[in-house]
Tab-separated table of C-alpha atoms in Angstrom:
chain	number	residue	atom	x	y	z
A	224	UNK	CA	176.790	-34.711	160.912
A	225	UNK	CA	176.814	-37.680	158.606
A	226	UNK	CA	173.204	-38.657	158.221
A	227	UNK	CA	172.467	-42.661	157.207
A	228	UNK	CA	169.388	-42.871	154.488
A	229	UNK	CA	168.396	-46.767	153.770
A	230	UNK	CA	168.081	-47.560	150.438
A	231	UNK	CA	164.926	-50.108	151.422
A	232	UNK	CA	160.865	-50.547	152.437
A	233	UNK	CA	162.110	-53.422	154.290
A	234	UNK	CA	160.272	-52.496	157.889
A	235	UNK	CA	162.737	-55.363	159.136
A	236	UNK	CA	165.589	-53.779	158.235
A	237	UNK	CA	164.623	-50.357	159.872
A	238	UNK	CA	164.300	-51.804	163.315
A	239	UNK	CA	167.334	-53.719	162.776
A	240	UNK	CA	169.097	-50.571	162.869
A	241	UNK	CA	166.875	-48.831	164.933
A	242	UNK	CA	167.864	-51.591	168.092
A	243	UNK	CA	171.375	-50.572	166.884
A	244	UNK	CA	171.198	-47.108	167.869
A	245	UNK	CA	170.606	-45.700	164.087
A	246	UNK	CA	167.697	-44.545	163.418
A	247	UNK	CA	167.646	-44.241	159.379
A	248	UNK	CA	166.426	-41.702	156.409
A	249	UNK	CA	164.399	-44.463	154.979
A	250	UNK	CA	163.744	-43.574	150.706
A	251	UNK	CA	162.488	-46.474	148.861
A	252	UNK	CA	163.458	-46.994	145.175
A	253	UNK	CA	161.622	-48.066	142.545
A	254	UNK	CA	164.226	-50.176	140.607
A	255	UNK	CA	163.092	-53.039	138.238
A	256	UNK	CA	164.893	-55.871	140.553
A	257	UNK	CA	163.748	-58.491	137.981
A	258	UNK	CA	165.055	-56.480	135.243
A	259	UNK	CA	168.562	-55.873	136.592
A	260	UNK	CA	168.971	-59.562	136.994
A	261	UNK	CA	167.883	-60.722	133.920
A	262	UNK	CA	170.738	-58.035	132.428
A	263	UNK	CA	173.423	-60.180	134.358
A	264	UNK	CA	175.316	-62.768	132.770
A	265	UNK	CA	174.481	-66.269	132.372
A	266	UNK	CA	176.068	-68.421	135.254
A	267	UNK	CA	176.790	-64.990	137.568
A	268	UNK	CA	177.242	-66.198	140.884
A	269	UNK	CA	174.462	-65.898	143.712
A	270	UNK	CA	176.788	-63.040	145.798
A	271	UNK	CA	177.099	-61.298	142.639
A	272	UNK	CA	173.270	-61.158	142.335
A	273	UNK	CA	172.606	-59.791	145.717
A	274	UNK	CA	175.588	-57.235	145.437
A	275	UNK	CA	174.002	-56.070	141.945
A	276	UNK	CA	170.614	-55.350	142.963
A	277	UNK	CA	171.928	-53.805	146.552
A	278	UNK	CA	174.006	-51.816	144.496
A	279	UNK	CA	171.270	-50.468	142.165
A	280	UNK	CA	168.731	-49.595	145.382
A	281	UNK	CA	171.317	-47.578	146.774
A	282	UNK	CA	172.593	-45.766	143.276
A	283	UNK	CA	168.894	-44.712	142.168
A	284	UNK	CA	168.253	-43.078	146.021
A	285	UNK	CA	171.488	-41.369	145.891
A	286	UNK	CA	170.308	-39.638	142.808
A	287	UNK	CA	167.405	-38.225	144.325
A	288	UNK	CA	168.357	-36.760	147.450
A	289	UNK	CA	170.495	-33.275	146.980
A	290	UNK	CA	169.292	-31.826	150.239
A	291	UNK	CA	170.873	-34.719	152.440
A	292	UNK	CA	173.895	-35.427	150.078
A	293	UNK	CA	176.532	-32.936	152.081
A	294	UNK	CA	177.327	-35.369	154.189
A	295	UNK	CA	175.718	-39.021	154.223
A	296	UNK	CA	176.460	-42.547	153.233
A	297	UNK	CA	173.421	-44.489	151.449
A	298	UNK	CA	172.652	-48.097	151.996
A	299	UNK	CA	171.108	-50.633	149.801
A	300	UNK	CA	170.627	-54.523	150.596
A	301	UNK	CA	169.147	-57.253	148.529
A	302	UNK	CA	168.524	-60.835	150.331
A	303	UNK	CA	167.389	-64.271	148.359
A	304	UNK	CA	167.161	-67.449	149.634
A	305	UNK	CA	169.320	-70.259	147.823
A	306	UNK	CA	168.117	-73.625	147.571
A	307	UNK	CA	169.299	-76.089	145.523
A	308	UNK	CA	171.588	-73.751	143.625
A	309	UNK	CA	168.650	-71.291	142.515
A	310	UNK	CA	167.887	-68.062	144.090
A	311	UNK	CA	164.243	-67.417	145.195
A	312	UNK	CA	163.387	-64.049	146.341
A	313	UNK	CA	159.862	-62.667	147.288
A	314	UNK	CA	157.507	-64.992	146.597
A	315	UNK	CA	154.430	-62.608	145.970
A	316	UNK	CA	151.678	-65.284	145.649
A	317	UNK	CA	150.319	-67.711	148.259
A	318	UNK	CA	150.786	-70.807	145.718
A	319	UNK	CA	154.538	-69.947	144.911
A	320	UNK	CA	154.919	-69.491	148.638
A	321	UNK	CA	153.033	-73.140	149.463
A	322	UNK	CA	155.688	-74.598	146.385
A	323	UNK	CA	158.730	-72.646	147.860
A	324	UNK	CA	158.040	-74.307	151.536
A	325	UNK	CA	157.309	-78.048	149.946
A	326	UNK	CA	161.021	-77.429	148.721
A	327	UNK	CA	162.340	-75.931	151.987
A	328	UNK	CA	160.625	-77.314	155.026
A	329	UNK	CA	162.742	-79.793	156.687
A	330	UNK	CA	166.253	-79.196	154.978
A	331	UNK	CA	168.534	-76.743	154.941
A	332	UNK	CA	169.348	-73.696	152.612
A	333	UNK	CA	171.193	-70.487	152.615
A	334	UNK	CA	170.600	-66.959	152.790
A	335	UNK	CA	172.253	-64.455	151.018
A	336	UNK	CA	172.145	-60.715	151.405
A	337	UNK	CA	174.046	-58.138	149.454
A	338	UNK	CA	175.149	-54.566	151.085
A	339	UNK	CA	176.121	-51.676	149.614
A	340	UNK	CA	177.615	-48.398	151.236
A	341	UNK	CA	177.568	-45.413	149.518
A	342	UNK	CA	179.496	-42.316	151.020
A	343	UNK	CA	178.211	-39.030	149.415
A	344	UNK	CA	179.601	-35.324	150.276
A	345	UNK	CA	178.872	-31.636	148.667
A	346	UNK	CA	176.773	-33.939	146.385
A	347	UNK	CA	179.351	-36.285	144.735
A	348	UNK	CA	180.045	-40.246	145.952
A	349	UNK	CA	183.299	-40.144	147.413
A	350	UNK	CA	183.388	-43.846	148.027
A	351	UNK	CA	181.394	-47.880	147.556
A	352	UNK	CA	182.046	-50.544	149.849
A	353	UNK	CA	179.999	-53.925	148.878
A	354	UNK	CA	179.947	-57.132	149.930
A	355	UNK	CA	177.672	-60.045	150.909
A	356	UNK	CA	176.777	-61.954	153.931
A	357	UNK	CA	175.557	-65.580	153.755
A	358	UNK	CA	173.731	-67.822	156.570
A	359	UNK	CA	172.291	-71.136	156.830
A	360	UNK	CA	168.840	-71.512	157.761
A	361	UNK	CA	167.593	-74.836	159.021
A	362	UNK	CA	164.223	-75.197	158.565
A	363	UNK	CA	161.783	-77.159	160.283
A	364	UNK	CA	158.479	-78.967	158.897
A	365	UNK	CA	155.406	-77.031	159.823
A	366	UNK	CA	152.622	-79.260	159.951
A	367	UNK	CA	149.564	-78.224	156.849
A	368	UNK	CA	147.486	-76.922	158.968
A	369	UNK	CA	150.202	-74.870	160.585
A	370	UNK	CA	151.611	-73.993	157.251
A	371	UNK	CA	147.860	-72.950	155.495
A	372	UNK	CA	147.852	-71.020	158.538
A	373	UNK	CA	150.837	-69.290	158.213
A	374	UNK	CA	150.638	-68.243	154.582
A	375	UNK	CA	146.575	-66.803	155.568
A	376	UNK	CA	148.972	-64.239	157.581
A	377	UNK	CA	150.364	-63.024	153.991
A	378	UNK	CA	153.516	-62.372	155.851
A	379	UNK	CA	155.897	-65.168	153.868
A	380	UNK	CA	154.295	-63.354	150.519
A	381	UNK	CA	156.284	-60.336	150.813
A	382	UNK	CA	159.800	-61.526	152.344
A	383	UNK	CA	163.131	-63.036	150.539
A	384	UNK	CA	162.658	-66.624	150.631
A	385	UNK	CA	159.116	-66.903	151.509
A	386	UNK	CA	159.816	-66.862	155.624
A	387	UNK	CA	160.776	-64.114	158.360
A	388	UNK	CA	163.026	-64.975	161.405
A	389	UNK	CA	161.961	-62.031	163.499
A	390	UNK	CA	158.052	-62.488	162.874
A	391	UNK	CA	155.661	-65.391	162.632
A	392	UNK	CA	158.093	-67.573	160.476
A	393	UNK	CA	160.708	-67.681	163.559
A	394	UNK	CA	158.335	-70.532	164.724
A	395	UNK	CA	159.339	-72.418	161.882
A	396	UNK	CA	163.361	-72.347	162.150
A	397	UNK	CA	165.125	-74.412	164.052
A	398	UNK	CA	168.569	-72.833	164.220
A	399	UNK	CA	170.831	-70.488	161.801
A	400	UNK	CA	174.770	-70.342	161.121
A	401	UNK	CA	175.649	-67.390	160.939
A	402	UNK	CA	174.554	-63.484	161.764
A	403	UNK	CA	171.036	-63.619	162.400
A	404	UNK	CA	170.885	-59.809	161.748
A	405	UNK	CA	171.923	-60.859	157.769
A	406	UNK	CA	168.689	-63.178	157.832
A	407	UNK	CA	166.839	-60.409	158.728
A	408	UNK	CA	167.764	-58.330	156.042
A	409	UNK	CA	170.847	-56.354	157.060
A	410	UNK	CA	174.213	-57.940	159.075
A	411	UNK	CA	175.484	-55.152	161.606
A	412	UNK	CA	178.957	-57.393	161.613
A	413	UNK	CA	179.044	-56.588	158.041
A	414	UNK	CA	177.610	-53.488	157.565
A	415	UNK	CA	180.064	-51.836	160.542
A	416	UNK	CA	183.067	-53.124	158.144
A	417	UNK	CA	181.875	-51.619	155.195
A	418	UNK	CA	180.791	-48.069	157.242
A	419	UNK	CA	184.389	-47.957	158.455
A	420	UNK	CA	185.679	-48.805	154.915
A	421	UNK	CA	184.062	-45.713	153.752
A	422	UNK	CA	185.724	-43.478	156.424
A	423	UNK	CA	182.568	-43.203	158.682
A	424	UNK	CA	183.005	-45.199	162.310
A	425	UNK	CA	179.249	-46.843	163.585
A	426	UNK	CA	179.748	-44.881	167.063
A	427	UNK	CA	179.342	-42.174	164.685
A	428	UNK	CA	175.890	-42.389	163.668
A	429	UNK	CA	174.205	-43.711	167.066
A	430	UNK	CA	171.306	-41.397	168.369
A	431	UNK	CA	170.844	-38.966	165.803
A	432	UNK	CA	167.364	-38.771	164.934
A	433	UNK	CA	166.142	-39.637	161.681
A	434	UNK	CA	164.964	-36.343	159.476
């Protein structure tokens, strides 16, 4: 039995794929995300980004797990919000998330999440599929006492772009294009693709326990 281990802490993303039918391995790595971009080349594009760091989460877990790597496939994601050509991940302070929102609220901007599928067996990766997803968010203009409100919760603090879609922020967009799963933190559209790239069909991994 292939097993699936997520490369992530992302609570999102687990019950992305848990309403999917997978229910993960979930090992969280400890990479230096601001590190491995800084390393990357001036002017690298946005996709790139996301696919480097996704690619890096799932790399350092697949180093550190011989007693599941038989027969697995290990996934990493990365997701930033772009706006105005810059990419903004996590936000980590209420005043950076209070700037990131006077930037945001009312316009437009788009989300971008890297994937990366690692197939492992008898210890050895066999094969990498990676790609990214991207999807527009239009956001709407929370009023200050709404948005003061909203930040109190701590929830934009920890999440790519300083909002959620599937949590409190959801008030506070008025309509994606695009996969919604992607804004979320993991597209099942694109992560089925790059499963079956790897020579392991979804169908596959439904209803097998995590353990």
């Amino acid at each position: 039995m292939t097993r699936f281990v997520l490369a992530s802490a992302s609570p999102a993303r687990r019950e992305v794929l848990r309403s999917a039918g997978i229910d993960p391995i979930v090992r969280v790595s400890d990479v230096d995300e601001d590190a491995i971009q800084a390393a990357l080349p001036d002017g690298t594009s946005p996709e790139v980004v996301v696919v480097e760091l996704a690619k890096a989460k799932a790399a350092a877990i697949a180093a550190t797990i011989p007693e599941l790597a038989a027969d697995c496939v290990v996934v990493g994601c990365d997701s930033m919000l772009l706006v105005d050509g810059e990419l903004q991940g996590k936000p980590h302070t209420a005043e950076v998330a209070r700037a990131r929102w006077g930037e945001m609220a009312g316009r437009s901007a788009d989300l971008v999440t890297g994937h990366c599928v690692l197939r492992l067996q008898d210890g050895q990766i066999i094969a990498e599929a990676i790609d990214c997803s991207s999807t527009t968010v239009h956001f709407a203009k929370p009023e200050p006492d709404e948005l003061d409100a909203y930040i109190a919760t701590g929830e934009p603090l920890q999440v790519a772009g300083a909002f959620t879609l599937d949590g409190l922020g959801g008030w506070f967009v008025e309509r994606i294009d695009g996969d919604p799963s992607s804004v979320i933190g993991i597209g099942l559209p694109l992560l089925r693709r790059l499963l079956g790239d790897v020579g392991v069909a979804v169908t596959q991994l439904w209803g097998h326990p995590a353990t």
